[in-house]
Short mmCIF file of C-alpha atoms and ligand atoms in Angstrom, two decimals:
data_model
loop_
_atom_site.label_atom_id
_atom_site.label_comp_id
_atom_site.label_asym_id
_atom_site.label_seq_id
_atom_site.Cartn_x
_atom_site.Cartn_y
_atom_site.Cartn_z
CA UNK C 1 -84.42 31.27 15.46
CA UNK C 2 -87.46 32.96 16.95
CA UNK C 3 -90.60 30.82 17.18
CA UNK C 4 -92.94 33.65 18.27
CA UNK C 5 -93.08 37.46 18.20
CA UNK C 6 -90.42 37.77 20.91
CA UNK C 7 -87.27 35.83 21.83
CA UNK C 8 -87.79 34.16 25.17
CA UNK C 9 -85.20 32.70 27.54
CA UNK C 10 -84.14 32.10 31.13
CA UNK C 11 -82.71 35.20 32.86
CA UNK C 12 -82.23 33.84 36.39
CA UNK C 13 -82.22 30.59 38.35
CA UNK C 14 -82.39 29.55 42.01
CA UNK C 15 -82.69 26.41 44.08
CA UNK C 16 -83.05 25.05 47.59
CA UNK C 17 -82.59 21.64 49.17
CA UNK C 18 -83.47 20.90 52.80
CA UNK C 19 -80.65 20.43 55.33
CA UNK C 20 -81.45 16.90 56.52
CA UNK C 21 -79.38 14.21 54.75
CA UNK C 22 -80.31 10.54 54.58
CA UNK C 23 -77.36 8.42 53.45
CA UNK C 24 -77.41 4.94 51.95
CA UNK C 25 -75.98 3.72 55.27
CA UNK C 26 -79.03 5.20 57.04
CA UNK C 27 -81.28 3.24 54.66
CA UNK C 28 -79.37 0.01 55.38
CA UNK C 29 -80.79 0.31 58.90
CA UNK C 30 -84.44 0.47 57.81
CA UNK C 31 -84.74 -1.79 54.73
CA UNK C 32 -82.98 -4.89 53.42
CA UNK C 33 -80.42 -3.16 51.17
CA UNK C 34 -76.76 -2.21 50.95
CA UNK C 35 -75.06 1.01 49.97
CA UNK C 36 -73.08 -0.96 47.35
CA UNK C 37 -76.33 -2.15 45.70
CA UNK C 38 -77.80 1.36 45.66
CA UNK C 39 -74.66 2.97 44.24
CA UNK C 40 -74.14 0.25 41.62
CA UNK C 41 -77.80 0.23 40.44
CA UNK C 42 -78.55 3.96 40.71
CA UNK C 43 -75.46 6.11 41.43
CA UNK C 44 -77.23 7.64 44.45
CA UNK C 45 -75.22 8.10 47.68
CA UNK C 46 -77.55 10.32 49.71
CA UNK C 47 -80.74 12.40 49.49
CA UNK C 48 -82.20 15.47 51.23
CA UNK C 49 -85.42 15.19 53.24
CA UNK C 50 -87.69 18.09 54.17
CA UNK C 51 -88.25 18.91 57.80
CA UNK C 52 -91.70 17.87 59.07
CA UNK C 53 -92.77 21.56 59.03
CA UNK C 54 -91.60 22.14 55.44
CA UNK C 55 -94.02 21.61 52.53
CA UNK C 56 -93.47 22.02 48.77
CA UNK C 57 -94.42 25.73 48.94
CA UNK C 58 -91.75 26.40 51.58
CA UNK C 59 -88.99 24.87 49.46
CA UNK C 60 -90.42 26.69 46.41
CA UNK C 61 -90.49 30.06 48.14
CA UNK C 62 -86.75 29.99 48.94
CA UNK C 63 -85.85 28.79 45.42
CA UNK C 64 -88.15 31.49 43.96
CA UNK C 65 -86.50 34.31 45.93
CA UNK C 66 -83.05 33.12 44.82
CA UNK C 67 -84.16 32.99 41.17
CA UNK C 68 -85.68 36.48 41.35
CA UNK C 69 -82.48 37.82 42.90
CA UNK C 70 -80.31 36.29 40.18
CA UNK C 71 -82.67 37.72 37.53
CA UNK C 72 -82.57 41.16 39.18
CA UNK C 73 -86.38 41.23 39.31
CA UNK C 74 -88.86 42.18 42.03
CA UNK C 75 -91.74 39.81 42.81
CA UNK C 76 -94.33 42.40 41.77
CA UNK C 77 -92.88 42.40 38.25
CA UNK C 78 -94.03 38.80 37.74
CA UNK C 79 -97.01 38.14 35.45
CA UNK C 80 -97.37 34.41 36.14
CA UNK C 81 -96.13 31.69 38.50
CA UNK C 82 -96.24 28.02 37.46
CA UNK C 83 -95.35 25.33 39.98
CA UNK C 84 -94.69 21.82 38.65
CA UNK C 85 -95.20 19.26 41.39
CA UNK C 86 -96.75 15.89 42.26
CA UNK C 87 -96.46 16.68 45.97
CA UNK C 88 -98.40 19.95 46.36
CA UNK C 89 -99.03 21.29 49.88
CA UNK C 90 -102.67 20.16 49.43
CA UNK C 91 -105.11 19.42 46.57
CA UNK C 92 -106.19 23.06 46.54
CA UNK C 93 -105.41 25.91 46.61
CA UNK C 94 -102.52 25.37 44.24
CA UNK C 95 -98.96 25.52 45.55
CA UNK C 96 -98.39 28.31 43.01
CA UNK C 97 -101.02 30.47 44.77
CA UNK C 98 -99.34 29.83 48.13
CA UNK C 99 -95.95 30.85 46.68
CA UNK C 100 -97.52 33.94 45.07
CA UNK C 101 -98.67 35.06 48.50
CA UNK C 102 -95.38 34.12 50.22
CA UNK C 103 -93.23 36.19 47.86
CA UNK C 104 -95.70 39.05 47.40
CA UNK C 105 -96.20 38.66 43.65
CA UNK C 106 -99.53 40.46 43.76
CA UNK C 107 -99.86 40.99 39.99
CA UNK C 108 -99.09 37.38 39.02
CA UNK C 109 -101.57 34.74 37.94
CA UNK C 110 -100.70 31.33 39.40
CA UNK C 111 -101.33 27.67 38.69
CA UNK C 112 -99.83 24.23 39.26
CA UNK C 113 -98.91 21.86 36.45
CA UNK C 114 -98.59 18.09 36.89
CA UNK C 115 -96.40 16.03 34.58
CA UNK C 116 -94.43 14.13 37.28
CA UNK C 117 -90.67 14.22 36.65
CA UNK C 118 -91.22 16.01 33.30
CA UNK C 119 -93.19 18.74 35.10
CA UNK C 120 -90.52 21.44 35.19
CA UNK C 121 -89.81 21.13 31.46
CA UNK C 122 -93.54 21.08 30.65
CA UNK C 123 -93.93 24.27 32.71
CA UNK C 124 -90.85 25.90 31.21
CA UNK C 125 -92.08 25.19 27.69
CA UNK C 126 -95.54 26.60 28.57
CA UNK C 127 -93.89 29.75 29.97
CA UNK C 128 -91.88 30.11 26.76
CA UNK C 129 -95.12 30.23 24.77
CA UNK C 130 -96.58 33.07 26.86
CA UNK C 131 -93.38 35.14 26.55
CA UNK C 132 -92.81 34.41 22.85
CA UNK C 133 -96.40 35.42 22.06
CA UNK C 134 -95.96 38.72 23.91
CA UNK C 135 -98.79 37.89 26.32
CA UNK C 136 -96.58 38.10 29.44
CA UNK C 137 -93.15 39.62 30.20
CA UNK C 138 -91.89 37.76 33.28
CA UNK C 139 -92.81 34.24 34.42
CA UNK C 140 -91.52 32.32 37.42
CA UNK C 141 -91.34 28.56 36.79
CA UNK C 142 -90.74 26.27 39.76
CA UNK C 143 -90.23 22.51 40.10
CA UNK C 144 -90.72 21.43 43.72
CA UNK C 145 -91.19 18.12 45.49
CA UNK C 146 -91.48 16.64 48.95
CA UNK C 147 -91.33 13.07 47.65
CA UNK C 148 -90.44 11.84 51.14
CA UNK C 149 -94.14 12.34 51.98
CA UNK C 150 -95.30 9.82 49.36
CA UNK C 151 -92.40 7.38 49.75
CA UNK C 152 -93.00 4.01 51.36
CA UNK C 153 -89.99 3.79 53.68
CA UNK C 154 -90.57 0.04 54.01
CA UNK C 155 -90.26 -0.59 50.25
CA UNK C 156 -86.59 -1.04 49.27
CA UNK C 157 -87.46 -0.89 45.55
CA UNK C 158 -88.52 2.77 45.79
CA UNK C 159 -87.34 4.39 49.03
CA UNK C 160 -83.71 4.38 47.92
CA UNK C 161 -84.50 6.56 44.90
CA UNK C 162 -86.17 9.75 46.03
CA UNK C 163 -85.33 13.09 47.67
CA UNK C 164 -86.85 16.53 48.34
CA UNK C 165 -85.94 19.92 46.85
CA UNK C 166 -87.00 22.85 44.67
CA UNK C 167 -85.57 24.75 41.73
CA UNK C 168 -86.81 27.85 39.93
CA UNK C 169 -86.21 29.81 36.74
CA UNK C 170 -87.37 33.24 35.56
CA UNK C 171 -88.45 33.25 31.90
CA UNK C 172 -88.46 36.65 30.16
CA UNK C 173 -87.78 38.36 26.87
CA UNK C 174 -84.12 38.10 25.78
CA UNK C 175 -82.03 39.50 22.92
CA UNK C 176 -82.85 38.11 19.49
CA UNK C 177 -80.74 35.06 18.65
CA UNK C 178 -80.79 33.88 22.28
CA UNK C 179 -83.26 31.89 24.36
CA UNK C 180 -85.49 28.96 23.38
CA UNK C 181 -84.58 27.51 19.99
CA UNK C 182 -86.91 24.53 20.30
CA UNK C 183 -89.18 22.66 22.64
CA UNK C 184 -90.83 19.25 22.60
CA UNK C 185 -93.50 17.63 24.78
CA UNK C 186 -94.82 14.07 24.71
CA UNK C 187 -97.08 11.68 26.59
CA UNK C 188 -98.21 8.05 26.51
CA UNK C 189 -101.12 7.51 28.88
CA UNK C 190 -101.15 3.79 28.10
CA UNK C 191 -98.05 3.46 30.32
CA UNK C 192 -99.60 5.29 33.28
CA UNK C 193 -99.89 2.24 35.51
CA UNK C 194 -96.13 1.64 35.56
CA UNK C 195 -95.63 4.69 37.78
CA UNK C 196 -98.41 6.09 39.93
CA UNK C 197 -99.89 6.82 43.35
CA UNK C 198 -103.15 4.92 43.47
CA UNK C 199 -105.20 6.63 46.17
CA UNK C 200 -106.05 10.13 47.33
CA UNK C 201 -107.84 11.26 44.16
CA UNK C 202 -111.47 11.01 43.00
CA UNK C 203 -111.17 7.32 42.03
CA UNK C 204 -109.92 6.11 45.39
CA UNK C 205 -110.42 8.85 47.98
CA UNK C 206 -108.44 8.54 51.20
CA UNK C 207 -110.00 6.05 53.61
CA UNK C 208 -108.90 3.76 56.39
CA UNK C 209 -108.72 0.99 53.78
CA UNK C 210 -106.50 2.92 51.36
CA UNK C 211 -104.13 3.76 54.19
CA UNK C 212 -104.05 0.16 55.43
CA UNK C 213 -103.35 -1.07 51.88
CA UNK C 214 -100.49 1.48 51.57
CA UNK C 215 -101.99 3.07 48.45
CA UNK C 216 -100.79 6.61 49.21
CA UNK C 217 -97.22 5.89 48.15
CA UNK C 218 -95.35 5.93 44.82
CA UNK C 219 -95.86 2.59 43.11
CA UNK C 220 -93.47 1.73 40.29
CA UNK C 221 -92.49 -1.02 37.88
CA UNK C 222 -88.79 -0.09 37.98
CA UNK C 223 -87.54 -2.12 35.05
CA UNK C 224 -90.41 -1.01 32.73
CA UNK C 225 -89.73 2.64 33.59
CA UNK C 226 -85.99 2.08 33.13
CA UNK C 227 -86.37 0.74 29.57
CA UNK C 228 -88.77 3.53 28.64
CA UNK C 229 -86.46 6.15 30.16
CA UNK C 230 -83.32 5.27 28.20
CA UNK C 231 -85.27 5.14 24.91
CA UNK C 232 -87.25 8.34 25.44
CA UNK C 233 -84.38 10.45 26.87
CA UNK C 234 -82.46 9.76 23.68
CA UNK C 235 -85.28 10.39 21.22
CA UNK C 236 -86.65 13.46 23.05
CA UNK C 237 -83.21 15.10 23.12
CA UNK C 238 -82.74 14.27 19.42
CA UNK C 239 -86.13 15.82 18.54
CA UNK C 240 -85.30 19.09 20.32
CA UNK C 241 -81.78 19.28 18.86
CA UNK C 242 -83.08 18.67 15.34
CA UNK C 243 -85.86 21.25 15.75
CA UNK C 244 -83.28 23.79 16.99
CA UNK C 245 -81.46 23.42 13.67
CA UNK C 246 -78.14 22.46 15.25
CA UNK C 247 -76.03 19.29 15.32
CA UNK C 248 -75.60 17.05 18.38
CA UNK C 249 -71.90 17.96 18.48
CA UNK C 250 -72.82 21.63 18.93
CA UNK C 251 -74.58 20.98 22.27
CA UNK C 252 -72.39 22.56 24.96
CA UNK C 253 -74.30 21.23 27.95
CA UNK C 254 -76.97 18.63 28.63
CA UNK C 255 -79.13 18.88 31.77
CA UNK C 256 -81.01 15.58 32.05
CA UNK C 257 -83.56 14.40 34.60
CA UNK C 258 -81.61 12.94 37.54
CA UNK C 259 -83.24 9.54 38.09
CA UNK C 260 -80.45 6.99 37.73
CA UNK C 261 -76.84 7.28 36.52
CA UNK C 262 -77.33 4.20 34.34
CA UNK C 263 -80.21 5.94 32.52
CA UNK C 264 -78.05 9.05 31.97
CA UNK C 265 -75.05 6.96 30.82
CA UNK C 266 -77.26 4.97 28.44
CA UNK C 267 -78.73 8.11 26.90
CA UNK C 268 -75.30 9.80 26.69
CA UNK C 269 -73.90 6.81 24.81
CA UNK C 270 -76.80 6.71 22.34
CA UNK C 271 -76.60 10.49 21.83
CA UNK C 272 -72.79 10.33 21.56
CA UNK C 273 -72.46 13.23 24.03
CA UNK C 274 -69.42 13.02 26.34
CA UNK C 275 -70.08 12.81 30.08
CA UNK C 276 -68.14 16.04 30.81
CA UNK C 277 -70.91 17.91 28.95
CA UNK C 278 -73.63 16.46 31.19
CA UNK C 279 -74.60 17.80 34.61
CA UNK C 280 -75.07 15.11 37.25
CA UNK C 281 -75.99 15.72 40.88
CA UNK C 282 -78.13 12.64 41.62
CA UNK C 283 -75.38 11.20 43.87
CA UNK C 284 -76.15 14.06 46.31
CA UNK C 285 -79.93 14.38 45.99
CA UNK C 286 -81.44 11.24 44.43
CA UNK C 287 -84.46 11.69 42.16
CA UNK C 288 -86.36 14.87 43.10
CA UNK C 289 -88.92 14.44 40.30
CA UNK C 290 -89.98 17.90 39.01
CA UNK C 291 -87.23 19.55 41.10
CA UNK C 292 -84.34 17.55 39.64
CA UNK C 293 -83.79 19.47 36.41
CA UNK C 294 -84.15 23.03 37.84
CA UNK C 295 -81.82 22.25 40.78
CA UNK C 296 -79.25 20.79 38.36
CA UNK C 297 -79.69 23.77 36.03
CA UNK C 298 -79.16 26.26 38.85
CA UNK C 299 -76.03 24.47 40.07
CA UNK C 300 -74.64 24.32 36.52
CA UNK C 301 -75.28 28.05 35.97
CA UNK C 302 -73.86 29.14 39.34
CA UNK C 303 -70.72 27.03 38.89
CA UNK C 304 -70.36 28.64 35.42
CA UNK C 305 -70.52 25.32 33.63
CA UNK C 306 -73.26 26.99 31.56
CA UNK C 307 -72.13 30.27 30.05
CA UNK C 308 -73.68 32.97 27.87
CA UNK C 309 -73.97 31.75 24.28
CA UNK C 310 -73.91 28.03 25.17
CA UNK C 311 -76.34 25.65 23.51
CA UNK C 312 -78.08 23.94 26.45
CA UNK C 313 -80.35 20.92 26.03
CA UNK C 314 -82.68 19.84 28.85
CA UNK C 315 -84.45 16.50 28.73
CA UNK C 316 -86.69 14.61 31.15
CA UNK C 317 -89.19 11.79 31.52
CA UNK C 318 -91.66 10.73 34.18
CA UNK C 319 -95.00 9.38 35.25
CA UNK C 320 -97.91 9.75 32.85
CA UNK C 321 -95.92 8.56 31.05
CA UNK C 322 -94.54 11.92 29.97
CA UNK C 323 -91.39 13.36 28.43
CA UNK C 324 -90.12 16.79 27.44
CA UNK C 325 -87.05 18.52 26.09
CA UNK C 326 -85.80 21.83 24.75
CA UNK C 327 -82.73 23.60 23.41
CA UNK C 328 -81.84 27.06 24.66
CA UNK C 329 -79.06 29.39 23.57
CA UNK C 330 -78.12 30.66 27.03
CA UNK C 331 -78.79 34.39 27.25
CA UNK C 332 -77.12 35.70 30.40
CA UNK C 333 -73.90 35.55 32.40
CA UNK C 334 -73.98 33.88 35.84
CA UNK C 335 -74.39 36.35 38.75
N1 ACO L 1 -81.52 -3.30 47.64
C1 ACO L 1 -81.21 -4.58 47.33
N2 ACO L 1 -81.88 -5.29 46.40
C2 ACO L 1 -82.91 -4.68 45.77
C3 ACO L 1 -83.28 -3.36 46.07
C4 ACO L 1 -82.54 -2.67 47.04
N3 ACO L 1 -82.81 -1.40 47.40
N4 ACO L 1 -84.33 -3.03 45.28
C5 ACO L 1 -84.61 -4.10 44.54
N5 ACO L 1 -83.76 -5.10 44.84
C6 ACO L 1 -83.71 -6.45 44.25
C7 ACO L 1 -85.01 -6.86 43.64
O1 ACO L 1 -85.89 -7.36 44.61
C8 ACO L 1 -84.57 -7.89 42.64
O2 ACO L 1 -84.37 -9.10 43.32
P1 ACO L 1 -84.91 -10.48 42.67
O3 ACO L 1 -84.19 -10.60 41.36
O4 ACO L 1 -84.52 -11.48 43.70
O5 ACO L 1 -86.39 -10.27 42.51
C9 ACO L 1 -83.19 -7.38 42.18
O6 ACO L 1 -82.77 -6.46 43.20
C10 ACO L 1 -83.23 -6.67 40.85
O7 ACO L 1 -84.31 -5.74 40.86
P2 ACO L 1 -84.64 -4.85 39.61
O8 ACO L 1 -85.86 -4.05 39.89
O9 ACO L 1 -84.61 -5.69 38.37
O10 ACO L 1 -83.35 -3.91 39.61
P3 ACO L 1 -82.93 -2.84 38.53
O11 ACO L 1 -81.56 -3.09 38.07
O12 ACO L 1 -83.99 -2.63 37.48
O13 ACO L 1 -82.86 -1.49 39.40
C11 ACO L 1 -84.19 0.46 39.79
C12 ACO L 1 -84.03 -1.03 40.05
C13 ACO L 1 -82.99 1.18 40.37
C14 ACO L 1 -85.47 0.94 40.47
C15 ACO L 1 -84.25 0.72 38.26
O14 ACO L 1 -85.18 -0.16 37.68
C16 ACO L 1 -84.64 2.12 37.91
O15 ACO L 1 -83.90 3.07 38.16
N6 ACO L 1 -85.80 2.30 37.25
C17 ACO L 1 -86.25 3.61 36.84
C18 ACO L 1 -86.88 4.34 38.00
C19 ACO L 1 -87.19 5.76 37.63
O16 ACO L 1 -86.40 6.40 36.97
N7 ACO L 1 -88.33 6.27 38.01
C20 ACO L 1 -88.58 7.62 37.58
C21 ACO L 1 -89.61 8.32 37.93
S1 ACO L 1 -90.06 8.52 39.58
C22 ACO L 1 -91.37 9.62 39.55
O17 ACO L 1 -91.88 10.00 38.54
C23 ACO L 1 -91.86 10.04 40.88
#
């Protein structure tokens, strides 16, 4: 199925996680928690934390170079760079512009896109539209986060969840019959207050008071987000699979957002997809928001769990509230 003039798909992936590891045992020393609680409630064992000198653009730049190499493309062949992030280097210029300069993609337009943990899939689906319409030929899509910078390390309800990292994908024209078969985006702004960072924008600019009140950190109603996540992961995946014109049983591989193993298990059960068809790496990295899906995708491709011709479904949810999914018939062999 071809939704536009051209078939569009992913021709290369790359990722990067910082070297520093924070284990559950490390967290036991700074907040009132236990590794057993964290593993039982989330499945997370450890997470990666960016060095103090590393910002989202630095992680993005390494992931971008790896994705370009696997696609066999030079940076100056890129038409557009989209970076999905809620932890940009700064409000402006965009992290995408910083990456454009870092990799020397002089002919590429560049912008950031914000849809929290759904950001990479939002950006991927936007890139698909540009390629399918014939407007652009090669687009670099990145999901990158330094969540450690907006994590309250004194709050045991949130600090156990997050990690830093970046993943990238090159979206280009592919042979007919391959590439994006469907895509789906959704949002419910009425649920925005269950997951947000209250200060630092135009409503509550940074001030001594906002810092003292600890308003520059992720604030979350965990159980509300949990209920929403299980429901929406299932229905978003179903929407994309139906729109692709295939049956659930035909899905070869599911790459879900890596927030909590219980959310993934719940969705897998409702979708009736066996766990061996689902990529999980949250035990190593925690929830990297917009970076979770592209890092998981890259690892699945490089370990040849995803092969040419496979039907791959990606699905995610996040702050906004937002959700997104797609189905791709994988177009290339792993390099
Ligand atoms: N260690 C020990 N106890 C804890 C911890 C901890 N780290 N955190 C919370 N608790 C306690 C609570 O205080 C509570 O105690 P109480 O009953 O005495 O009040 C008890 O454990 C149960 O807390 P719940 O919040 O009900 O625990 P739950 O089973 O819901 O798990 C969790 C919490 C892991 C956060 C879960 O709700 C979750 O994963 N939610 C979804 C989060 C998510 O996916 N966010 C995604 C997006 S992030 C983004 O967009 C940046």
